[in-house]
Short mmCIF file of C-alpha atoms and ligand atoms in Angstrom, two decimals:
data_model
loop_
_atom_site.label_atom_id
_atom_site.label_comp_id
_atom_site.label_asym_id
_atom_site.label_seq_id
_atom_site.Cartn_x
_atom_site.Cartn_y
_atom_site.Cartn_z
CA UNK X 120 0.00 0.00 0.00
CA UNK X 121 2.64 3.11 -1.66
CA UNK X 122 0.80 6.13 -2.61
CA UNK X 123 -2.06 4.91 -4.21
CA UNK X 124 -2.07 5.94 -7.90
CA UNK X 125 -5.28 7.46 -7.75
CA UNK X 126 -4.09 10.33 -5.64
CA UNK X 127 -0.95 10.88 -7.87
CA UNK X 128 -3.83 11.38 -10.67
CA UNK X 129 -5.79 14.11 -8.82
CA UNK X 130 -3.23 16.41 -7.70
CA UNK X 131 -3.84 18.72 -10.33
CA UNK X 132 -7.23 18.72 -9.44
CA UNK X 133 -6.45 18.33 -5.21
CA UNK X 134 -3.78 21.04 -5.22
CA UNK X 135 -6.02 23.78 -6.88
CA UNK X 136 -8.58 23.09 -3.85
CA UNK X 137 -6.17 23.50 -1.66
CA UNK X 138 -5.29 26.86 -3.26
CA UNK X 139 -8.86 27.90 -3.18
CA UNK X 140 -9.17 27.13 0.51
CA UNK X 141 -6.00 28.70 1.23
CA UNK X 142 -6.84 32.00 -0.55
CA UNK X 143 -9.82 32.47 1.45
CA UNK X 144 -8.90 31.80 4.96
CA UNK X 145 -11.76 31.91 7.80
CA UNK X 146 -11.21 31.95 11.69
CA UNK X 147 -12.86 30.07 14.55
CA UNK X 148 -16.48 28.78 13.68
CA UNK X 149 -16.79 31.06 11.04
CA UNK X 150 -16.07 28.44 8.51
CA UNK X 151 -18.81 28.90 6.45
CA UNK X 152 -17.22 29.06 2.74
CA UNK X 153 -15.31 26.25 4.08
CA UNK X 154 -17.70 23.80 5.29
CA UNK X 155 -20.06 24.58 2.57
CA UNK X 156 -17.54 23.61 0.20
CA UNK X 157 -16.77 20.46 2.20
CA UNK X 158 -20.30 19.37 2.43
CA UNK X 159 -20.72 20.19 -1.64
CA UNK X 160 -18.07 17.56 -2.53
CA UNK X 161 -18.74 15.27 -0.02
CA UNK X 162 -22.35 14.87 -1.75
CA UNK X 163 -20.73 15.05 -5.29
CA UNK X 164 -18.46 11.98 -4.11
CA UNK X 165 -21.69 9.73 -3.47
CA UNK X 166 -21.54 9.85 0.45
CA UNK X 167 -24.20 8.29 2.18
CA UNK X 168 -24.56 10.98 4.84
CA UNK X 169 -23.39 14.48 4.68
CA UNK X 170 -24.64 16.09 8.21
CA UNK X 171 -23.25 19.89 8.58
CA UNK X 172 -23.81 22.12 11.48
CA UNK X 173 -22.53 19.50 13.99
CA UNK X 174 -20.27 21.44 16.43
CA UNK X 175 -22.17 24.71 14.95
CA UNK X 176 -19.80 24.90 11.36
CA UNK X 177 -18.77 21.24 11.59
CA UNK X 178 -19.42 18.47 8.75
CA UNK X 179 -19.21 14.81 8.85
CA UNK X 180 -19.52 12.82 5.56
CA UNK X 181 -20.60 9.30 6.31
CA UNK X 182 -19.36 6.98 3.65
CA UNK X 183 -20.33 2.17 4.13
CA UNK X 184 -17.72 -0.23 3.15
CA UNK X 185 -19.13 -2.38 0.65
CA UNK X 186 -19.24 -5.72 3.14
CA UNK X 187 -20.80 -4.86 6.38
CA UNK X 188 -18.70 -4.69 9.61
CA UNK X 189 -19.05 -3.30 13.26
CA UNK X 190 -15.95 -1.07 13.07
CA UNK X 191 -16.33 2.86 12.40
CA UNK X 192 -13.38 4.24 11.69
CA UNK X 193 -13.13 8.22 12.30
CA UNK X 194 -10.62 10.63 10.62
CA UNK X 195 -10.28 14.09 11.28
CA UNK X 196 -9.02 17.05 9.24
CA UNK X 197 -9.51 20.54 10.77
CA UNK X 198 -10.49 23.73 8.93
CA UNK X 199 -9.64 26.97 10.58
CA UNK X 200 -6.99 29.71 9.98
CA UNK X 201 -5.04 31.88 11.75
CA UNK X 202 -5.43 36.13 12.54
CA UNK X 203 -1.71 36.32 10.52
CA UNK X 204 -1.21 38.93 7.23
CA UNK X 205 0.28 36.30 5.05
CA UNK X 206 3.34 37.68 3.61
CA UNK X 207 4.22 34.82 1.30
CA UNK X 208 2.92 36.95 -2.26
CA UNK X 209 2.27 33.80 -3.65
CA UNK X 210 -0.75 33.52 -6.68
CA UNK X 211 -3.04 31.71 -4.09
CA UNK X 212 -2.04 33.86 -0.86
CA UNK X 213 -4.69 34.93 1.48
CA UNK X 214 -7.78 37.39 0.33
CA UNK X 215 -8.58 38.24 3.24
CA UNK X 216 -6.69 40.92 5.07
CA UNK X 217 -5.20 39.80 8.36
CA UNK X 218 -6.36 35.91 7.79
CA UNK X 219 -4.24 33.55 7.00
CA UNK X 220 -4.12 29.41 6.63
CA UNK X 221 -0.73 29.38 8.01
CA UNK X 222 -1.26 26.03 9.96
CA UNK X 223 -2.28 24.19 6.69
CA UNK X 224 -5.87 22.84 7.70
CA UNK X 225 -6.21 23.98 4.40
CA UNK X 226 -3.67 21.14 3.42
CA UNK X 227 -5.43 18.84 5.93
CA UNK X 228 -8.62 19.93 4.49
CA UNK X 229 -7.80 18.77 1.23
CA UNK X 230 -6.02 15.44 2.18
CA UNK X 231 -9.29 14.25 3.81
CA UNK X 232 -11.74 15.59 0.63
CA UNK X 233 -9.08 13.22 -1.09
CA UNK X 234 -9.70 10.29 1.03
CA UNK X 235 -13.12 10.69 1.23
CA UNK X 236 -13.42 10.60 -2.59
CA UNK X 237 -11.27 7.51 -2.72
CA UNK X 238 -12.87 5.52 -0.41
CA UNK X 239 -16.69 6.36 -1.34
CA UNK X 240 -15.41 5.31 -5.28
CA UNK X 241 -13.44 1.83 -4.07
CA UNK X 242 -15.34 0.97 -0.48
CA UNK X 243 -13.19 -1.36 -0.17
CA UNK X 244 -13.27 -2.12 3.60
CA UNK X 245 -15.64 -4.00 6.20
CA UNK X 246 -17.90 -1.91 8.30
CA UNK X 247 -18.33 2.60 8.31
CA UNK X 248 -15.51 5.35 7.65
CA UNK X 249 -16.76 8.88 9.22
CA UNK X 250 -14.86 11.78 8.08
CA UNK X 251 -14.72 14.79 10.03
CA UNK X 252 -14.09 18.38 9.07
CA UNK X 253 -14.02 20.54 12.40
CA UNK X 254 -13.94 24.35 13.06
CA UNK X 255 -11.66 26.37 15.48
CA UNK X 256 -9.05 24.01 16.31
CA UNK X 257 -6.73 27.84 17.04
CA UNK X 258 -8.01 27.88 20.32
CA UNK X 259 -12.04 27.75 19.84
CA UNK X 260 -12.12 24.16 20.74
CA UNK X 261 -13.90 23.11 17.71
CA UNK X 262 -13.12 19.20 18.44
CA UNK X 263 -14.64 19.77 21.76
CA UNK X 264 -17.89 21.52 20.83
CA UNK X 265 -18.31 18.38 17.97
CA UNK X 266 -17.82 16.04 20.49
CA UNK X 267 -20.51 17.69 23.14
CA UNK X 268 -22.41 18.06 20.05
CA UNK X 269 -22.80 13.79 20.21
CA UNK X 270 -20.41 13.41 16.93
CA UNK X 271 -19.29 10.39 18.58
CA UNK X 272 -22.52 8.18 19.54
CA UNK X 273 -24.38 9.42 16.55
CA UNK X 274 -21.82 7.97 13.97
CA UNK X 275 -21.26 5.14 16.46
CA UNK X 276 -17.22 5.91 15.86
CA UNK X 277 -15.15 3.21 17.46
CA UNK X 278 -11.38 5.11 16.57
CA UNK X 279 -10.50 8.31 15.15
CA UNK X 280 -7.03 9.25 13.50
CA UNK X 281 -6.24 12.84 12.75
CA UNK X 282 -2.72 14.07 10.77
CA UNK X 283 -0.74 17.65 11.20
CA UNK X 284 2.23 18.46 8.39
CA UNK X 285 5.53 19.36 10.08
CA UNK X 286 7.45 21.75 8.72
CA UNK X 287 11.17 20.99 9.12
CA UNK X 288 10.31 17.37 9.14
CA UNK X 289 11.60 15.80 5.33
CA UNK X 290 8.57 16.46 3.06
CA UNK X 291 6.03 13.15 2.90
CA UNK X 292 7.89 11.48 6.03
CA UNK X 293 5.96 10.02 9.14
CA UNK X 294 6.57 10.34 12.92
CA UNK X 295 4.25 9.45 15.38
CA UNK X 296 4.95 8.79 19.12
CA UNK X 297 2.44 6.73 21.51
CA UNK X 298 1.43 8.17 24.97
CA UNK X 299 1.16 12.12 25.84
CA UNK X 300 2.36 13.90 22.64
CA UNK X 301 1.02 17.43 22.09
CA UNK X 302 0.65 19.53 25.29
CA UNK X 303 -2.11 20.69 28.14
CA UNK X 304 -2.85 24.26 26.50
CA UNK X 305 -3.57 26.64 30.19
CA UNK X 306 -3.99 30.62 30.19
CA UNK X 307 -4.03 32.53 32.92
CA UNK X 308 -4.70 36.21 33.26
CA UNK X 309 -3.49 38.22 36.36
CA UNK X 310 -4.86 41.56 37.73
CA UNK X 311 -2.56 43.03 40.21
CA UNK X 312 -4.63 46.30 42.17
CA UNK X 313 -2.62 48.67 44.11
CA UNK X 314 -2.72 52.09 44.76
CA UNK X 315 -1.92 54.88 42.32
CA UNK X 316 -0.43 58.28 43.04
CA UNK X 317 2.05 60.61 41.99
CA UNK X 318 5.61 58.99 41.10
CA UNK X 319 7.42 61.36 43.36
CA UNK X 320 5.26 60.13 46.52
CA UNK X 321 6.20 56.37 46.48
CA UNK X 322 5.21 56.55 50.50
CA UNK X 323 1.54 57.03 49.66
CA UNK X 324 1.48 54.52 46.95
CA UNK X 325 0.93 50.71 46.82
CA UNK X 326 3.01 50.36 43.20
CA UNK X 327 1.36 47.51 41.01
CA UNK X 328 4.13 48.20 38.56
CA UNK X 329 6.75 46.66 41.92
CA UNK X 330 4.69 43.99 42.81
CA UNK X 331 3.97 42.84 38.71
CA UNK X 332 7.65 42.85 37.75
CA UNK X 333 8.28 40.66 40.71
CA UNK X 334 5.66 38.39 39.89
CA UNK X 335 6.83 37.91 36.61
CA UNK X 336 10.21 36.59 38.24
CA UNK X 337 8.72 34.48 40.99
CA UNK X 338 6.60 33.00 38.61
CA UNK X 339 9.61 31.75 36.87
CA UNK X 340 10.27 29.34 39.59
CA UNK X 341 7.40 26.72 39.25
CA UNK X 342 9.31 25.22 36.28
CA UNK X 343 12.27 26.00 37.69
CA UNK X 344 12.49 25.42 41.24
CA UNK X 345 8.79 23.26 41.97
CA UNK X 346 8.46 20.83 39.10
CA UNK X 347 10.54 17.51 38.78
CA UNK X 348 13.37 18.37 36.41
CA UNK X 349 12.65 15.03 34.19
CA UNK X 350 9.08 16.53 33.38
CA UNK X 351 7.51 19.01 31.07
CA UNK X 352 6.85 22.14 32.17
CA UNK X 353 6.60 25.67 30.58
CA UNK X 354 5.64 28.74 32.28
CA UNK X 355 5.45 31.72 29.75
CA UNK X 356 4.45 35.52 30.83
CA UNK X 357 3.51 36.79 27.46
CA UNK X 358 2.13 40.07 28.07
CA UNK X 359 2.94 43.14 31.14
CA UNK X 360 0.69 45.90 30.76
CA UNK X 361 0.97 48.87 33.10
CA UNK X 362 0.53 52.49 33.12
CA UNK X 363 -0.84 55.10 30.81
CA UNK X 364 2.75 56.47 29.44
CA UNK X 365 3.05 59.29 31.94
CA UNK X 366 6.80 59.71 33.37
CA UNK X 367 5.08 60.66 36.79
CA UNK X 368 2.26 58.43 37.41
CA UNK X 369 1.82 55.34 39.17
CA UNK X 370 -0.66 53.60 37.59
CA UNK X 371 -3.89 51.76 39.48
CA UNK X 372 -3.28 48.43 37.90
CA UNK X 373 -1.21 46.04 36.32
CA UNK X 374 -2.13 42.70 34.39
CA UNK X 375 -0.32 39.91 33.48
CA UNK X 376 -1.09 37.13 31.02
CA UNK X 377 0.46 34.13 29.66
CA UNK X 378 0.74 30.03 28.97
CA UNK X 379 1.51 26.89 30.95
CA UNK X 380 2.37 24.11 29.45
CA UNK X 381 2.36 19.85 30.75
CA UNK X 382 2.20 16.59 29.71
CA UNK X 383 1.09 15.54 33.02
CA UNK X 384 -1.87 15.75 35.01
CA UNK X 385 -0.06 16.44 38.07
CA UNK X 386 2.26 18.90 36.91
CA UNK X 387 -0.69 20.61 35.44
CA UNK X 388 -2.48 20.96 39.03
CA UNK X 389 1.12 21.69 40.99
CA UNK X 390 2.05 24.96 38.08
CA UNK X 391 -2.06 25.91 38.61
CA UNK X 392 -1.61 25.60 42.64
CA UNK X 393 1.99 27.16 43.00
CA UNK X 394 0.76 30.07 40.85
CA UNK X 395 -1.96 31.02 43.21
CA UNK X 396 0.52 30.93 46.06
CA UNK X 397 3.10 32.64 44.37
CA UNK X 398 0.42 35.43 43.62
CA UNK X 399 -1.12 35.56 47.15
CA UNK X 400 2.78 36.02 48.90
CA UNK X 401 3.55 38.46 46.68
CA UNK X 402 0.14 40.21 46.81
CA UNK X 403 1.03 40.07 50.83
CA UNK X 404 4.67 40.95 50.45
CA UNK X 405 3.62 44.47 48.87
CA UNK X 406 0.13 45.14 50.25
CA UNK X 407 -1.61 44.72 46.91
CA UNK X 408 -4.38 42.72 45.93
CA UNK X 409 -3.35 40.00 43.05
CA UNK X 410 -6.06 38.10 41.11
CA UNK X 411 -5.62 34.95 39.41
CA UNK X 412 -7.85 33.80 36.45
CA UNK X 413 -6.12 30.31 35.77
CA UNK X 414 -8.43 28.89 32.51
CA UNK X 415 -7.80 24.98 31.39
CA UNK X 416 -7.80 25.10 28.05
CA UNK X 417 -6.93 21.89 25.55
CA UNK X 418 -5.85 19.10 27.75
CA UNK X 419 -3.27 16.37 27.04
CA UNK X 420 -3.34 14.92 23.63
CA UNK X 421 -2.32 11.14 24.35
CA UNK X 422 -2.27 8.22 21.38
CA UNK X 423 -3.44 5.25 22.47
CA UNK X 424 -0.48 2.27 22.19
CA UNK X 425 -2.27 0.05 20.46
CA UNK X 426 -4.05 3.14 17.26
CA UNK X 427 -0.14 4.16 17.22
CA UNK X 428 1.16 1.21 16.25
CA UNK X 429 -2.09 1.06 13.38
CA UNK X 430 -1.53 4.35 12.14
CA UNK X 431 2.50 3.29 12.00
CA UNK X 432 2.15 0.32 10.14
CA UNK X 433 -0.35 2.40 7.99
CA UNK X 434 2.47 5.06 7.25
CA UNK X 435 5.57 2.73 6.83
CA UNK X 436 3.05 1.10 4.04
CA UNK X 437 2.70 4.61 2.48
CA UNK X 438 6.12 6.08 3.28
CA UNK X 439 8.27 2.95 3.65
CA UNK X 440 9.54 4.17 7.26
CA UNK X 441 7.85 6.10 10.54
CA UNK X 442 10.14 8.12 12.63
CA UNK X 443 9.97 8.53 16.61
CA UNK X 444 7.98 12.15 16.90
CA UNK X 445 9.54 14.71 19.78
CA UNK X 446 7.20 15.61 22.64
CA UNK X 447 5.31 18.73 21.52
CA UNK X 448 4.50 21.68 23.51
CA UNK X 449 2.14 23.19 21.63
CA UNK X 450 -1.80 21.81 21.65
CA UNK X 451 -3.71 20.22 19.77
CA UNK X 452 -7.71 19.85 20.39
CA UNK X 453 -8.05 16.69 18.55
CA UNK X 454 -7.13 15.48 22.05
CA UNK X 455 -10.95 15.96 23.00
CA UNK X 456 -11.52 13.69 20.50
CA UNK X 457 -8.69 10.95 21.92
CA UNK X 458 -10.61 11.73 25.25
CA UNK X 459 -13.79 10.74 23.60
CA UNK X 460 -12.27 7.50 21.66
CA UNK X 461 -8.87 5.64 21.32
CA UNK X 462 -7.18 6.57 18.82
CA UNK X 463 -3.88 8.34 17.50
CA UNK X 464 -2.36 11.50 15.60
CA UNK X 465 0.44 11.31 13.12
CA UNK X 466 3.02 14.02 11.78
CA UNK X 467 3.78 14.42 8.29
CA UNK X 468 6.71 16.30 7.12
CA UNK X 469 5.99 19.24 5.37
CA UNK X 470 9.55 19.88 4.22
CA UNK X 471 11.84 22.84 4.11
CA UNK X 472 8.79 25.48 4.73
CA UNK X 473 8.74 28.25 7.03
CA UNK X 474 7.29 27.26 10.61
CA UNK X 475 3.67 27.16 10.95
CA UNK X 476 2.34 30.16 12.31
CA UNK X 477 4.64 32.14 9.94
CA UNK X 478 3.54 34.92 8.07
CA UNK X 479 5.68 32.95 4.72
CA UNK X 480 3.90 29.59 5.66
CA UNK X 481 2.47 27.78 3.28
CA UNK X 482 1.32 24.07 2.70
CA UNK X 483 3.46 21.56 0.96
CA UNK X 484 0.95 20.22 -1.75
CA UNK X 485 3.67 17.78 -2.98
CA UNK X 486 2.07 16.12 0.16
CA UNK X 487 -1.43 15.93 -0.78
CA UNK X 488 -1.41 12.08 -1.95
CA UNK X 489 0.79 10.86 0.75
CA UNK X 490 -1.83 12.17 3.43
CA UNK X 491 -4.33 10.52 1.37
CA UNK X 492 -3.09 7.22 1.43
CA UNK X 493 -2.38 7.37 5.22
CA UNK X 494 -6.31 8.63 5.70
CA UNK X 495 -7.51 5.76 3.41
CA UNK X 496 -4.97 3.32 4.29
CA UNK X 497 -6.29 3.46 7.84
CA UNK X 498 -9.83 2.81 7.14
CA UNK X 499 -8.57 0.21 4.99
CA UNK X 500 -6.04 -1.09 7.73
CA UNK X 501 -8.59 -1.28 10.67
CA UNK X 502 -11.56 -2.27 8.42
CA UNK X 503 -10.05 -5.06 6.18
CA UNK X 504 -12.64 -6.37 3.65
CA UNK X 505 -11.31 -10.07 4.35
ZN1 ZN Y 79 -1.86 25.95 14.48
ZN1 ZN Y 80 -2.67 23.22 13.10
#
């Protein structure tokens, strides 16, 4: 099972979707070009369900093997991109001022329309493949809201497999890694409330701007000083806001904000815990009055051991090899759906590209039929027709 041939044929045809999805880039659960798109093809392809609105823009395409079975094998492609100006000036770059598919669900997108297509022509597997086009995986939780939404019981979905290109990662290659892979996703936002005054009175003053900055430092010590050196950990202030400009004011307020980072469930609670403390001593130590709005966002994404060897033995059929994967610290919401059922997520190298994120991102279309036959090959894998 190489590249299927099939896939090789389309490109022309796959690659110029890909283009149109990538020059008109929508955020969050405002996929609505997107998924209407999705759901067209899907229909054209002869599905035997197309349901949209699941998980408000979501659309599943339901497509039956042509022997019965009891397996229901779910694959995931996400749709969603990114509040980036794209700076790449390519042909197919971004319409849309200030939106950008620099994450390459557009890619991902495409690779699962590809599938889809393939398997509802050939159906050549025992039992139900689901495919699954979600919204907002950038931090809307779009996997989550499909999953609350009953996308799991209603297709009767016994695994689900989901792929991300890697840039830096040779282009069509495979790593996958079994356990906790992509990160816990936290945010916290702090509000720090002293007492303002003029800059030349520090006496009568309770200064926010003091008691933020050391904060910022003391906060530095959960990973360093409170977690187990061996685990995972990142603690990242990203923004300091304080102060209207003025030379000689001292401002009201000050507010923090930033990430945390695990792969652990107890690390997770001992960063959330420590930070509280932290914040209450030094709230104490200066007098001022420190809130802490700790949010859990995306938890864990874990592949199950048994789905990671599948989707493996799926990829060294395609690719002829499938690397060990690094631990990731970014998140990934398609671990709401590993919460939901096993299952397991694979990388596929995206080349020599600019990092996603990156204004000069773009998707690697050479890659297009290689995340095709992985998609198929796993309903095909885990469903065999006998
Ligand atoms: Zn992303
Ligand atoms: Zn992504």
């Amino acid at each position: 099972m190489p590249v299927k041939n099939r896939f090789a044929e389309w490109l022309p045809e796959l690659t110029a979707w890909r283009r149109d999805i990538h020059a008109h880039p929508e955020l969050m659960f405002d996929t609505h070009r997107t998924a209407a798109t999705v759901a067209e093809r899907l229909r054209e392809f002869g599905c035997d369900e197309v349901v949209e609105g699941i998980g408000r823009t979501g659309v599943v395409g339901v497509i039956r093997g042509r022997v019965p079975g009891v397996g229901v094998v779910g694959l995931r492609a996400d749709m969603d991109a990114l509040p980036i100006e794209e700076t790449t000036g390519l042909p197919h770059a971004s319409t849309s001022p200030g939106k950008m598919h620099a994450c390459g669900h557009d890619g991902h997108t495409t690779m699962l329309l590809g599938a889809a297509r393939y398997l509802a022509e050939t159906r050549n597997f025992a039992g139900t493949a689901v495919v699954i086009f979600q919204p907002a995986e950038e931090g809307g939780g779009g996997a989550r809201v499909m999953v609350e939404d009953g996308l799991m019981d209603r297709f009767g979905i016994t695994e689900v497999y989901g792929l991300h290109n890697w840039p830096g990662q040779p282009a069509g290659s495979f790593a996958i890694r079994p356990g906790p892979f992509f990160a816990a996703t936290d945010e916290f936002n702090i509000t720090i409330t002293g007492r303002g005054g003029h800059a030349a009175k520090p006496q009568e003053v309770i200064d926010p701007i003091v008691a933020a900055s050391h904060l910022v430092l003391a906060l530095q010590t959960i990973a360093s000083r409170n977690a187990d050196p061996v685990g995972q950990l990142v603690v990242s202030v990203t923004l300091l806001q304080a102060g209207g400009g003025a030379h000689n004011v001292i401002p009201q307020t000050a507010r923090l904000r930033g990430t945390v980072r695990t792969l652990d469930p107890a690390l997770r609670d001992l960063a959330e815990g420590r930070m509280q403390e932290i914040a209450a001593g030094v709230a104490a130590t200066f007098g001022a009055v420190i809130d802490v709005d700790y949010i859990r966002s995306y938890p864990v994404m874990v592949n199950g051991a048994a789905e990671t060897e599948h989707a493996a033995a799926v990829a060294r059929d395609v690719g002829g090899a499938c690397g060990d994967a690094p631990l990731v610290m970014g998140g990934e919401d398609f671990a709401y759906m590993l919460e939901a059922r096993p299952g397991a997520y694979i990388l596929v190298g995206n080349g020599d590209t600019a990092p996603v994120h990156h204004p000069d991102y773009d998707f690697n279309d050479d890659i297009i039929p290689t995340g095709c036959s992985w998609l198929s090959g796993m309903v095909e894998h885990r469903l065999r027709a006998g």
